[in-house]
Short mmCIF file of C-alpha atoms and ligand atoms in Angstrom, two decimals:
data_model
loop_
_atom_site.label_atom_id
_atom_site.label_comp_id
_atom_site.label_asym_id
_atom_site.label_seq_id
_atom_site.Cartn_x
_atom_site.Cartn_y
_atom_site.Cartn_z
CA MET A 4 -23.79 18.59 25.09
CA VAL A 5 -21.38 19.35 22.42
CA ALA A 6 -18.72 21.60 24.21
CA LEU A 7 -17.91 23.53 21.22
CA THR A 8 -18.95 27.01 22.66
CA CYS A 9 -17.12 29.91 21.20
CA ALA A 10 -15.42 32.39 24.12
CA SER A 11 -16.10 36.28 23.35
CA GLU A 12 -12.76 36.60 21.29
CA GLY A 13 -14.09 34.22 18.79
CA VAL A 14 -11.67 31.45 19.91
CA LEU A 15 -12.88 27.64 19.99
CA SER A 16 -12.67 26.74 23.68
CA THR A 17 -11.92 23.17 23.14
CA PRO A 18 -9.40 22.33 19.87
CA ALA A 19 -11.93 21.02 17.19
CA SER A 20 -9.69 18.44 15.38
CA ALA A 21 -9.54 16.45 18.89
CA THR A 22 -12.83 14.64 19.92
CA SER A 23 -12.81 14.07 23.75
CA ASP A 24 -13.38 10.66 25.06
CA SER A 25 -16.42 12.06 26.71
CA LEU A 26 -17.90 13.29 23.57
CA ARG A 27 -16.84 10.13 21.59
CA ASN A 28 -18.82 8.11 24.42
CA SER A 29 -21.71 10.48 24.60
CA LEU A 30 -22.40 10.32 20.74
CA ALA A 31 -21.31 6.50 20.51
CA GLN A 32 -23.85 4.25 19.08
CA LYS A 33 -24.89 1.56 21.68
CA ASN A 34 -26.83 -1.80 21.45
CA CYS A 35 -24.98 -2.73 18.52
CA ARG A 36 -25.04 -6.48 17.29
CA ARG A 37 -22.12 -8.62 17.72
CA GLY A 38 -20.90 -11.86 17.16
CA THR A 39 -22.01 -12.56 13.56
CA PHE A 40 -18.77 -12.47 11.67
CA LYS A 41 -17.41 -15.46 10.47
CA ASP A 42 -13.84 -16.51 11.76
CA TYR A 43 -11.89 -18.29 8.85
CA TYR A 44 -12.43 -18.65 4.99
CA LEU A 45 -15.45 -20.34 3.87
CA GLN A 46 -16.27 -21.29 7.49
CA GLY A 47 -19.42 -23.73 6.90
CA ASN A 48 -18.96 -23.68 3.54
CA GLY A 49 -16.44 -26.16 2.81
CA GLY A 50 -13.33 -24.16 4.62
CA ASP A 51 -13.82 -26.18 7.98
CA PRO A 52 -10.86 -28.03 9.55
CA PRO A 53 -10.64 -31.73 8.38
CA SER A 54 -11.64 -34.39 11.06
CA SER A 55 -7.92 -35.45 11.14
CA TYR A 56 -7.17 -31.94 12.62
CA LYS A 57 -7.03 -32.25 16.52
CA GLY A 58 -5.53 -28.73 17.01
CA ARG A 59 -7.35 -25.49 18.17
CA VAL A 60 -9.23 -23.70 15.82
CA TYR A 61 -9.04 -19.58 15.44
CA LYS A 62 -12.20 -17.81 16.57
CA LEU A 63 -12.57 -14.07 15.68
CA SER A 64 -12.19 -11.81 18.88
CA GLN A 65 -15.13 -9.68 17.85
CA ASP A 66 -17.33 -8.49 21.61
CA TYR A 67 -16.14 -4.97 20.28
CA PRO A 68 -16.77 -2.59 23.25
CA SER A 69 -19.52 -0.25 22.91
CA GLU A 70 -18.29 2.27 25.48
CA LEU A 71 -15.21 3.72 24.81
CA PRO A 72 -12.69 2.14 27.26
CA ALA A 73 -10.56 4.61 29.71
CA LYS A 74 -6.96 5.17 28.48
CA GLU A 75 -4.48 3.53 30.39
CA GLU A 76 -0.88 4.71 31.68
CA TYR A 77 0.62 3.35 28.15
CA PRO A 78 4.20 2.72 28.66
CA TRP A 79 5.20 4.93 25.63
CA LEU A 80 3.50 8.14 26.83
CA LYS A 81 6.48 8.54 29.36
CA ILE A 82 8.78 9.08 26.61
CA PRO A 83 9.06 12.71 25.87
CA PHE A 84 8.63 14.30 21.99
CA LYS A 85 10.70 16.54 20.48
CA ASP A 86 9.81 18.14 16.79
CA GLY A 87 7.74 16.08 16.13
CA GLY A 88 9.08 12.40 17.10
CA PRO A 89 10.15 10.46 20.48
CA VAL A 90 13.34 11.58 21.81
CA ASP A 91 14.35 8.03 22.32
CA PRO A 92 12.84 6.13 19.44
CA VAL A 93 14.35 2.74 20.21
CA ALA A 94 12.70 2.80 23.90
CA TYR A 95 9.60 4.02 22.31
CA LEU A 96 9.58 0.80 19.83
CA ARG A 97 10.53 -1.09 22.84
CA ALA A 98 7.22 0.03 24.61
CA LEU A 99 5.03 -0.59 21.94
CA LEU A 100 6.49 -4.45 21.74
CA ASP A 101 6.38 -5.20 25.42
CA TYR A 102 2.67 -3.64 25.34
CA GLY A 103 1.80 -6.06 22.20
CA LEU A 104 3.31 -9.14 23.56
CA GLU A 105 2.26 -8.60 27.35
CA GLY A 106 -0.18 -11.89 27.88
CA ASN A 107 -0.53 -12.33 24.34
CA VAL A 108 2.81 -14.60 23.88
CA ALA A 109 1.39 -16.82 27.23
CA ALA A 110 -1.96 -17.08 25.00
CA ASP A 111 -0.43 -18.10 22.05
CA PHE A 112 -1.75 -15.05 20.54
CA TYR A 113 -5.32 -16.73 20.58
CA VAL A 114 -5.96 -13.27 22.00
CA GLU A 115 -9.28 -13.47 23.68
CA ASP A 116 -7.49 -15.95 26.72
CA ASN A 117 -5.26 -13.15 27.57
CA LYS A 118 -5.18 -12.64 31.10
CA ILE A 119 -4.07 -8.93 31.54
CA ARG A 120 -6.33 -6.74 28.77
CA LYS A 121 -8.77 -7.98 25.99
CA TRP A 122 -7.60 -7.84 22.48
CA TYR A 123 -9.61 -8.16 19.34
CA GLY A 124 -9.49 -8.81 15.44
CA SER A 125 -10.94 -6.96 12.45
CA PRO A 126 -13.93 -8.52 10.83
CA TRP A 127 -14.11 -9.47 6.91
CA MET A 128 -11.12 -10.84 6.67
CA ASP A 129 -12.20 -14.29 6.58
CA TRP A 130 -13.39 -13.71 2.97
CA ASN A 131 -10.05 -11.43 1.53
CA THR A 132 -8.66 -10.45 -1.60
CA GLU A 133 -5.41 -8.58 -1.53
CA VAL A 134 -4.33 -8.51 -4.79
CA ALA A 135 -6.68 -8.22 -8.00
CA SER A 136 -4.80 -10.98 -9.65
CA ASP A 137 -5.99 -13.09 -6.93
CA TRP A 138 -9.05 -15.17 -7.42
CA PRO A 139 -11.86 -13.64 -5.10
CA GLY A 140 -11.41 -14.42 -1.35
CA THR A 141 -8.66 -16.99 -1.56
CA ASP A 142 -6.35 -14.70 0.84
CA GLY A 143 -8.79 -15.11 3.95
CA ARG A 144 -7.92 -16.13 7.07
CA GLU A 145 -6.95 -19.71 7.59
CA PHE A 146 -8.47 -21.91 10.51
CA VAL A 147 -5.51 -22.51 12.83
CA HIS A 148 -4.37 -19.08 13.63
CA GLY A 149 -6.47 -16.72 11.63
CA LEU A 150 -3.51 -15.64 9.22
CA THR A 151 -4.32 -14.25 5.85
CA HIS A 152 -2.48 -14.46 3.21
CA GLU A 153 -0.31 -11.31 1.94
CA PHE A 154 2.39 -10.67 -0.52
CA ASP A 155 4.57 -13.44 -2.32
CA SER A 156 8.15 -12.91 -2.23
CA ALA A 157 9.73 -13.80 -5.57
CA GLY A 158 12.80 -15.46 -5.67
CA ASN A 159 15.93 -13.28 -4.30
CA THR A 160 14.05 -11.11 -2.18
CA PHE A 161 15.52 -12.57 1.22
CA GLY A 162 18.75 -13.15 -0.18
CA GLU A 163 20.85 -15.49 -2.89
CA ARG A 164 19.92 -18.57 -1.41
CA GLN A 165 16.03 -18.20 -1.69
CA LEU A 166 15.35 -19.28 -5.40
CA GLU A 167 11.59 -20.03 -5.16
CA PHE A 168 8.38 -17.89 -3.92
CA VAL A 169 8.00 -17.92 -0.28
CA ASP A 170 4.25 -16.48 0.97
CA THR A 171 3.38 -14.14 3.92
CA TRP A 172 0.64 -14.88 6.25
CA ALA A 173 0.06 -12.49 8.88
CA GLN A 174 -2.61 -11.63 11.32
CA ALA A 175 -3.01 -8.29 13.35
CA TYR A 176 -4.43 -7.68 16.80
CA VAL A 177 -6.17 -4.67 18.30
CA ASN A 178 -6.38 -3.25 21.56
CA ASP A 179 -9.69 -2.02 23.27
CA ARG A 180 -9.73 1.61 22.10
CA TYR A 181 -9.34 0.80 18.60
CA ALA A 182 -12.06 -2.10 19.06
CA PHE A 183 -14.18 0.41 20.09
CA ALA A 184 -13.90 2.51 16.61
CA LEU A 185 -14.34 -0.62 14.71
CA GLY A 186 -17.44 -1.62 16.48
CA GLN A 187 -18.81 1.84 15.66
CA VAL A 188 -18.27 0.95 12.40
CA TYR A 189 -20.09 -2.09 12.31
CA CYS A 190 -22.97 -1.51 15.10
CA ASP A 191 -25.05 -2.91 12.59
CA PRO A 192 -22.82 -5.64 11.24
CA ASP A 193 -25.23 -6.05 8.34
CA ASP A 194 -25.02 -2.22 7.47
CA PRO A 195 -21.83 -0.82 8.15
CA LYS A 196 -20.88 2.87 8.31
CA PRO A 197 -17.33 3.72 7.71
CA GLY A 198 -18.00 7.36 8.67
CA ALA A 199 -18.60 6.23 12.25
CA LEU A 200 -15.01 5.65 13.28
CA ASN A 201 -15.40 8.76 15.24
CA PRO A 202 -18.87 9.01 16.20
CA ASP A 203 -18.58 12.61 16.56
CA PRO A 204 -19.60 13.73 12.97
CA THR A 205 -17.74 17.26 13.30
CA GLY A 206 -14.17 15.63 14.25
CA LEU A 207 -11.85 13.83 11.75
CA ASN A 208 -12.96 10.19 11.04
CA SER A 209 -10.31 9.26 13.72
CA MET A 210 -9.55 6.40 15.92
CA PRO A 211 -8.98 7.76 19.37
CA ASP A 212 -5.73 8.35 21.36
CA GLY A 213 -3.96 5.14 22.28
CA ALA A 214 -5.75 2.99 19.55
CA PHE A 215 -3.01 0.19 19.18
CA VAL A 216 -2.29 -2.79 16.74
CA ILE A 217 0.51 -5.39 16.71
CA LYS A 218 0.73 -7.54 13.65
CA LEU A 219 2.71 -10.65 13.48
CA LEU A 220 4.31 -11.48 9.85
CA PHE A 221 5.09 -14.84 9.13
CA SER A 222 6.53 -16.82 5.64
CA THR A 223 6.97 -19.99 4.47
CA VAL A 224 11.04 -18.94 4.16
CA THR A 225 13.07 -21.92 5.64
CA GLU A 226 16.65 -21.74 7.39
CA ALA A 227 18.28 -22.94 4.06
CA GLU A 228 16.91 -20.05 2.22
CA LEU A 229 17.37 -17.44 4.85
CA PRO A 230 19.81 -18.20 7.32
CA THR A 231 18.93 -16.03 10.00
CA VAL A 232 15.31 -17.15 10.44
CA LYS A 233 17.12 -20.16 12.41
CA GLY A 234 15.27 -20.47 15.97
CA ALA A 235 12.13 -18.41 14.53
CA LEU A 236 8.83 -18.76 16.29
CA GLU A 237 7.46 -21.59 14.32
CA TRP A 238 3.64 -22.00 13.80
CA ASP A 239 1.25 -24.37 11.90
CA ALA A 240 -0.93 -22.57 9.73
CA ASP A 241 -3.35 -24.07 6.76
CA ILE A 242 -1.68 -22.33 3.50
CA PHE A 243 -1.49 -22.91 -0.04
CA VAL A 244 0.17 -26.28 -1.43
CA ASN A 245 1.34 -24.31 -4.45
CA LYS A 246 3.76 -21.51 -3.44
CA SER A 247 3.76 -19.99 -6.76
CA PRO A 248 1.18 -17.22 -7.09
CA ARG A 249 1.61 -17.15 -10.86
CA PHE A 250 0.61 -20.77 -11.02
CA ARG A 251 -1.95 -20.46 -8.63
CA ASN A 252 -3.60 -17.14 -10.23
CA GLU A 253 -3.99 -19.09 -13.74
CA GLY A 254 -6.56 -21.33 -11.88
CA PRO A 255 -8.94 -22.95 -11.62
CA LEU A 256 -9.96 -22.42 -7.83
CA SER A 257 -8.66 -25.82 -6.95
CA ARG A 258 -4.87 -24.39 -7.59
CA TYR A 259 -5.54 -22.83 -4.12
CA GLU A 260 -5.81 -26.00 -2.26
CA ARG A 261 -4.74 -25.60 1.44
CA ARG A 262 -3.03 -27.79 3.72
CA ILE A 263 -1.25 -27.44 7.37
CA GLY A 264 2.19 -26.57 7.08
CA LYS A 265 4.77 -24.79 8.78
CA VAL A 266 5.28 -20.89 8.72
CA ARG A 267 8.03 -18.57 10.59
CA LEU A 268 7.47 -15.30 12.48
CA ILE A 269 10.11 -13.12 10.66
CA GLN A 270 8.64 -9.69 11.43
CA ILE A 271 6.25 -7.59 13.77
CA ASP A 272 4.56 -4.23 13.02
CA LEU A 273 3.54 -1.95 15.49
CA GLN A 274 0.97 1.04 15.25
CA VAL A 275 -0.08 3.26 17.64
CA ARG A 276 -2.34 6.29 17.68
CA ASP A 277 -0.38 8.94 19.74
CA GLU A 278 -1.59 12.48 19.34
CA ARG A 279 1.87 14.02 19.54
CA SER A 280 2.85 12.88 16.31
CA PRO A 281 2.13 15.22 13.32
CA THR A 282 0.30 12.50 11.82
CA GLY A 283 -1.68 11.16 14.83
CA TRP A 284 0.18 7.69 14.26
CA LEU A 285 3.48 5.98 14.90
CA LEU A 286 4.55 2.91 12.95
CA GLY A 287 7.38 0.81 13.69
CA THR A 288 8.88 -2.74 13.20
CA TYR A 289 10.73 -5.53 14.72
CA GLY A 290 12.87 -8.31 12.12
CA TYR A 291 13.58 -11.50 13.38
CA ASP A 292 17.39 -12.24 13.80
CA GLY A 293 18.50 -15.81 14.47
CA ASN A 294 21.99 -14.46 15.57
CA ALA A 295 20.93 -11.97 17.80
CA LYS A 296 21.29 -12.63 21.61
CA GLY A 297 18.13 -13.51 23.57
CA GLU A 298 16.39 -16.79 25.01
CA THR A 299 13.52 -17.10 22.88
CA PRO A 300 12.31 -16.14 19.46
CA TRP A 301 10.45 -13.01 20.86
CA THR A 302 13.79 -11.75 22.43
CA ARG A 303 15.67 -12.22 19.06
CA MET A 304 13.40 -9.87 17.33
CA THR A 305 15.34 -6.73 16.42
CA PRO A 306 14.17 -3.11 16.09
CA LEU A 307 14.42 -1.86 12.58
CA GLY A 308 12.63 1.49 12.59
CA LEU A 309 10.00 3.83 13.59
CA GLN A 310 8.06 6.31 11.29
CA TRP A 311 6.16 9.10 12.72
CA GLY A 312 5.96 11.19 9.10
CA ASN A 313 7.08 10.71 5.67
CA ASN A 314 9.06 13.89 5.20
CA PRO A 315 6.90 14.80 2.22
CA LYS A 316 9.17 17.49 0.95
CA VAL A 317 12.08 15.51 0.48
CA THR A 318 12.30 14.17 -2.76
CA TYR A 319 14.43 10.80 -3.95
CA ALA A 320 17.21 13.00 -5.67
CA GLU A 321 17.92 14.92 -2.08
CA THR A 322 18.50 11.28 -0.48
CA CYS A 323 19.92 8.99 -3.34
CA LYS A 324 21.95 9.39 -6.20
CA GLY A 325 20.11 6.60 -8.52
CA PRO A 326 18.13 3.71 -7.86
CA ASN A 327 21.20 2.06 -6.63
CA GLY A 328 22.40 4.39 -4.37
CA PRO A 329 24.62 5.85 -3.02
CA CYS A 330 22.41 7.28 -0.54
CA ASN A 331 22.37 10.10 2.21
CA TYR A 332 19.34 9.53 4.73
CA GLU A 333 19.75 12.32 7.00
CA PRO A 334 17.39 14.65 5.40
CA LEU A 335 14.50 11.98 6.45
CA THR A 336 13.97 13.17 10.17
CA GLU A 337 10.66 12.32 10.60
CA GLN A 338 11.74 8.54 11.35
CA TRP A 339 14.25 6.29 13.04
CA ILE A 340 16.15 3.78 11.42
CA ASN A 341 18.58 0.85 12.67
CA ARG A 342 21.60 1.41 10.80
CA GLN A 343 23.27 -1.51 12.15
CA ALA A 344 20.60 -3.85 11.11
CA VAL A 345 20.51 -2.79 7.43
CA LYS A 346 24.62 -3.80 7.68
CA ASP A 347 23.82 -7.05 9.41
CA LEU A 348 20.57 -8.29 7.62
CA ALA A 349 20.66 -6.64 4.57
CA THR A 350 24.42 -7.67 2.97
CA ALA A 351 25.00 -10.16 0.79
CA PRO A 352 23.90 -12.93 0.72
CA LEU A 353 21.23 -11.76 2.79
CA SER A 354 18.75 -8.96 1.73
CA PHE A 355 16.36 -8.66 4.73
CA ASN A 356 16.14 -5.10 3.47
CA HIS A 357 13.68 -2.51 5.52
CA LEU A 358 14.54 0.76 3.69
CA GLY A 359 11.57 1.66 1.36
CA PHE A 360 11.26 5.02 -1.12
CA GLY A 361 14.43 7.08 -0.64
CA GLY A 362 15.48 5.36 2.34
CA ARG A 363 11.94 5.52 4.35
CA LEU A 364 10.99 2.91 6.62
CA ALA A 365 9.47 -0.22 4.99
CA GLY A 366 9.02 -3.98 6.28
CA PRO A 367 11.48 -6.72 5.14
CA VAL A 368 8.33 -8.19 3.35
CA ASP A 369 6.63 -4.89 1.98
CA ASN A 370 7.45 -3.14 -1.49
CA PRO A 371 10.48 -1.56 -1.40
CA LYS A 372 9.37 1.48 -3.37
CA SER A 373 6.65 2.24 -0.51
CA SER A 374 7.03 3.12 2.88
CA CYS A 375 4.81 2.54 6.13
CA MET A 376 3.34 5.63 6.41
CA GLY A 377 3.25 6.17 2.58
CA CYS A 378 0.77 2.77 2.10
CA HIS A 379 -1.06 3.83 5.26
CA GLN A 380 -2.09 7.31 4.68
CA THR A 381 -4.07 5.83 1.70
CA ALA A 382 -6.44 3.83 4.22
CA GLY A 383 -9.99 4.71 3.10
CA PHE A 384 -13.23 3.65 1.86
CA PRO A 385 -13.17 2.86 -1.19
CA MET A 386 -9.70 2.17 -1.26
CA VAL A 387 -6.91 3.45 -3.88
CA PRO A 388 -3.74 2.38 -5.25
CA ILE A 389 -1.33 2.61 -2.50
CA LEU A 390 1.75 3.42 -4.91
CA ALA A 391 1.96 5.59 -7.63
CA GLU A 392 3.00 2.89 -9.83
CA PHE A 393 -0.36 0.98 -9.45
CA ALA A 394 -2.69 4.23 -9.93
CA PRO A 395 -3.50 5.29 -13.63
CA ASN A 396 -1.99 8.60 -13.32
CA GLY A 397 1.41 6.70 -13.01
CA ALA A 398 0.43 4.44 -16.24
CA VAL A 399 -0.09 7.79 -17.96
CA LEU A 400 3.10 9.17 -16.89
CA GLY A 401 5.02 5.87 -17.42
CA LEU A 402 6.62 5.82 -13.91
CA ASP A 403 9.61 3.44 -13.93
CA ALA A 404 10.46 2.68 -9.93
CA GLU A 405 13.26 0.21 -10.90
CA LYS A 406 15.09 2.73 -13.59
CA HIS A 407 14.09 6.08 -12.55
CA PRO A 408 12.41 6.48 -9.03
CA GLU A 409 13.92 9.95 -9.22
CA THR A 410 11.14 11.47 -11.72
CA ALA A 411 7.69 12.49 -11.58
CA GLN A 412 8.09 13.71 -7.83
CA GLY A 413 5.37 15.96 -8.21
CA LEU A 414 3.11 12.84 -8.31
CA ARG A 415 5.05 10.66 -6.32
CA MET A 416 5.26 12.42 -3.48
CA MET A 417 1.53 12.58 -2.62
CA TYR A 418 2.01 9.03 -1.90
CA PHE A 419 4.88 10.15 0.91
CA GLY A 420 2.50 12.76 1.98
CA ASN A 421 1.28 13.50 5.82
CA VAL A 422 -2.18 13.03 5.71
CA PRO A 423 -3.65 14.18 9.01
CA GLY A 424 -5.10 10.86 10.38
CA GLY A 425 -8.66 11.20 9.65
CA ALA A 426 -8.91 12.96 6.84
CA VAL A 427 -9.17 11.35 3.17
CA PHE A 428 -6.19 11.13 1.09
CA SER A 429 -7.59 11.36 -2.28
CA ASP A 430 -10.80 13.07 -3.77
CA THR A 431 -12.08 9.79 -5.06
CA GLN A 432 -12.53 8.39 -1.38
CA LEU A 433 -15.76 8.96 0.66
CA TYR A 434 -14.39 7.90 4.01
CA SER A 435 -10.84 7.95 5.89
CA SER A 436 -10.21 4.68 7.74
CA ASP A 437 -7.56 6.67 9.89
CA TYR A 438 -4.26 4.61 8.89
CA SER A 439 -6.22 1.33 8.90
CA LEU A 440 -5.69 -0.85 5.69
CA GLN A 441 -7.51 -3.72 7.64
CA LEU A 442 -10.64 -1.77 7.74
CA ALA A 443 -10.35 -0.24 4.65
CA MET A 444 -9.62 -3.69 3.11
CA GLY A 445 -12.71 -5.46 5.22
CA LEU A 446 -15.00 -3.09 4.13
CA GLN A 447 -13.98 -3.65 0.42
CA ASN A 448 -14.40 -7.51 1.16
CA PHE A 449 -17.99 -6.86 2.62
CA VAL A 450 -19.03 -4.88 -0.55
CA SER A 451 -17.50 -7.44 -2.94
CA LEU A 452 -19.79 -10.15 -1.41
CA ARG A 453 -22.53 -7.93 0.04
CA CYS A 454 -23.07 -5.74 -2.91
CA ALA A 455 -22.62 -8.51 -5.63
CA LYS A 456 -25.85 -8.37 -7.89
CA ASP A 457 -27.27 -11.93 -6.47
CA ALA A 458 -26.61 -10.71 -2.87
CA PRO A 459 -29.52 -11.23 -0.40
CA SER A 460 -31.72 -8.23 0.60
CA PRO A 461 -31.78 -5.83 2.22
CA ARG A 462 -29.04 -3.97 0.69
CA PRO A 463 -26.61 -2.32 2.68
CA SER A 464 -26.57 1.32 2.35
CA LEU A 465 -22.74 1.25 1.17
CA CYS A 466 -23.83 -0.55 -2.26
CA GLY A 467 -25.90 2.62 -3.18
CA GLN A 468 -23.39 4.94 -2.27
CA LEU A 469 -20.90 3.31 -4.06
CA ALA A 470 -23.05 2.84 -7.09
CA ASP A 471 -23.54 6.73 -7.03
CA TRP A 472 -19.80 7.23 -6.62
CA THR A 473 -19.08 5.01 -9.77
CA ARG A 474 -21.36 6.79 -11.93
CA LEU A 475 -20.33 10.22 -11.11
CA GLN A 476 -16.42 9.37 -11.33
CA ARG A 477 -17.24 8.42 -14.61
CA LYS A 478 -19.10 11.20 -15.52
CA ALA A 479 -16.37 13.44 -13.71
CA ILE A 480 -13.61 11.61 -16.06
CA ASP A 481 -15.88 12.14 -19.12
CA SER A 482 -16.08 15.77 -18.67
CA VAL A 483 -12.52 15.95 -18.54
CA SER A 484 -11.83 16.02 -22.26
CA VAL A 485 -14.85 17.80 -23.30
CA PHE A 486 -14.75 20.97 -20.96
CA GLY A 487 -15.00 24.08 -22.80
CA THR A 488 -15.39 22.21 -26.08
CA PRO A 489 -17.91 23.64 -28.05
CA GLY A 490 -21.06 21.36 -29.20
CA PRO A 491 -23.74 21.84 -31.39
CA GLY A 492 -24.47 25.87 -31.74
CA GLY A 493 -21.60 26.41 -29.32
CA ALA A 494 -23.52 24.93 -26.70
CA PRO A 495 -21.30 23.37 -23.75
CA ILE A 496 -21.14 19.39 -24.22
CA THR A 497 -22.81 17.77 -21.27
CA PRO A 498 -21.29 14.08 -20.67
CA LYS A 499 -24.15 11.64 -20.00
C1 HEC B 518 2.91 -1.66 -0.21
C2 HEC B 518 2.28 -1.01 1.47
C3 HEC B 518 2.42 -1.49 2.87
C4 HEC B 518 3.55 -1.16 3.19
C5 HEC B 518 4.48 -0.33 2.82
C6 HEC B 518 3.26 -1.18 4.75
N1 HEC B 518 1.85 -1.63 4.88
FE1 HEC B 518 1.21 -2.26 6.53
N2 HEC B 518 -0.50 -2.94 5.58
C7 HEC B 518 -0.36 -2.63 4.19
C8 HEC B 518 -2.04 -3.61 3.95
C9 HEC B 518 -2.71 -3.79 2.58
C10 HEC B 518 -2.54 -3.99 5.08
C11 HEC B 518 -4.00 -4.59 5.46
C12 HEC B 518 -3.97 -5.90 5.11
C13 HEC B 518 -3.42 -7.13 5.81
O1 HEC B 518 -2.88 -6.69 7.14
O2 HEC B 518 -3.22 -8.11 5.23
C14 HEC B 518 -1.60 -3.45 6.31
C15 HEC B 518 -1.69 -3.61 7.66
C16 HEC B 518 -0.97 -3.46 8.54
C17 HEC B 518 -1.53 -3.57 10.18
C18 HEC B 518 -2.41 -4.18 10.46
C19 HEC B 518 -3.54 -2.78 11.00
C20 HEC B 518 -4.05 -2.19 9.57
O3 HEC B 518 -3.84 -0.61 9.54
O4 HEC B 518 -4.44 -2.59 8.80
C21 HEC B 518 -0.11 -2.93 10.58
C22 HEC B 518 -0.48 -2.51 12.26
C23 HEC B 518 0.83 -2.59 9.66
N3 HEC B 518 0.40 -2.99 8.23
C24 HEC B 518 2.10 -1.88 9.99
C25 HEC B 518 3.08 -1.58 8.73
C26 HEC B 518 4.07 -1.19 9.32
C27 HEC B 518 4.81 -1.11 10.73
C28 HEC B 518 5.01 -0.87 8.05
C29 HEC B 518 6.23 -0.76 8.12
C30 HEC B 518 7.20 -1.47 8.39
C31 HEC B 518 3.65 -1.29 7.12
N4 HEC B 518 2.64 -1.70 7.78
C32 HEC B 518 4.59 -0.84 5.67
C33 HEC B 518 -0.03 -2.33 3.44
C34 HEC B 518 1.36 -1.94 4.04
#
């Protein structure tokens, strides 16, 4: 059944890294249970739309296929690659955007109505905790479009006129090949198996080639605060009444009160598994520019950049002289950046900046000390810090991204590596989620409720694994400080 027979010279007849479609299919779990995931935050438990709400209510598209759908003739495959990246990155990005919008714009991104192809959403984002200081679950999907709450941008992030916090609300939509992989992990929705992303246990835990995501990022920012937001696509969404995370996070829970308000589309992220990339993935982004030519808000989206690798050997000092530049981005060859947009959108009074660490691509609403692929290569279960600053190692070394991004590159550059899609980023992780941070986060959300002390039985198998992991991590850490230290009678000290 498995096509890994050795030829007489001892060479594998099939490359071990690439699991074929037929192998994925023959090993896939069938008879999966579908349709059990909640749609939005506190559904049926106090989070439902008020009777005054007459609009459409979001439903998670969750009928994930258990048979791997055949690859389409994806438009991006027409663009040849050279040295690991597409020869025409702008055309490649365009092909990704067109594919992500096709049929979805007409359906107002209620993607189950798409007339051209099927689209799906990720489970377990209804109860979502994005940042440790947020109250558990409160970032979960709202009921109008299923947007989750993401980072808040403090005053001055987008420009001089934005004085107060603005909130980001976003949602990602995945194609059928991506959905197949999600569906394998959640074949039994009460007992997810993160290692089943690829049904082939001898392969990397990867998504199939052609897996694709489009993510729409909305902000509460207004035209008065960010002039280029004029004419942006506006949606209703059930969002926080209080915009300041500091105020909300002090509690009580009632400070997370939500009400219907307006959000505006300012960024579109795209992510595709294309085996021609050295990491297996390409990540790209568009930003909204109300001054751009174009009849609709969709056609006024401007390509900002595309990344297929992090250039793991290029240190900060090789591109930038200091925290405020000047910078020469030439050494970053595993990406394409729209330099004109940097000038047009990130020059005072605007600062719609899409450059991350040392000039790598990051989205305008992302952390400027990171990069698309930097954060996404960490994706796995359990989740780990996505930036050196957030890790205990960074705290021990006293990293200071604001003043000295050029120091401690030995640790920092680990966060700008090129992890092969499907391999884990860190030895503290059990499973890779192949650059999918929503899958990683969803699993974390699952565990946060289903492995809690008072959770109903039966206990999912992940809970036991996580308990073992916690105990053994602690032991490993304890043993660091006594390794080689003589105990009573000169015997080794064994940590409990
Ligand atoms: C600071 C870390 C960080 C950076 C930088 C970042 N992302 Fe993400 N991204 C996340 C997290 C966390 C999630 C999952 C949570 C969510 O979607 O709410 C995510 C989700 C996504 C998703 C949905 C699918 C998935 O993998 O979970 C896409 C697509 C995406 N990001 C693309 C991008 C692109 C393109 C860029 C660069 C322009 C980028 N991201 C930069 C952290 C980051």
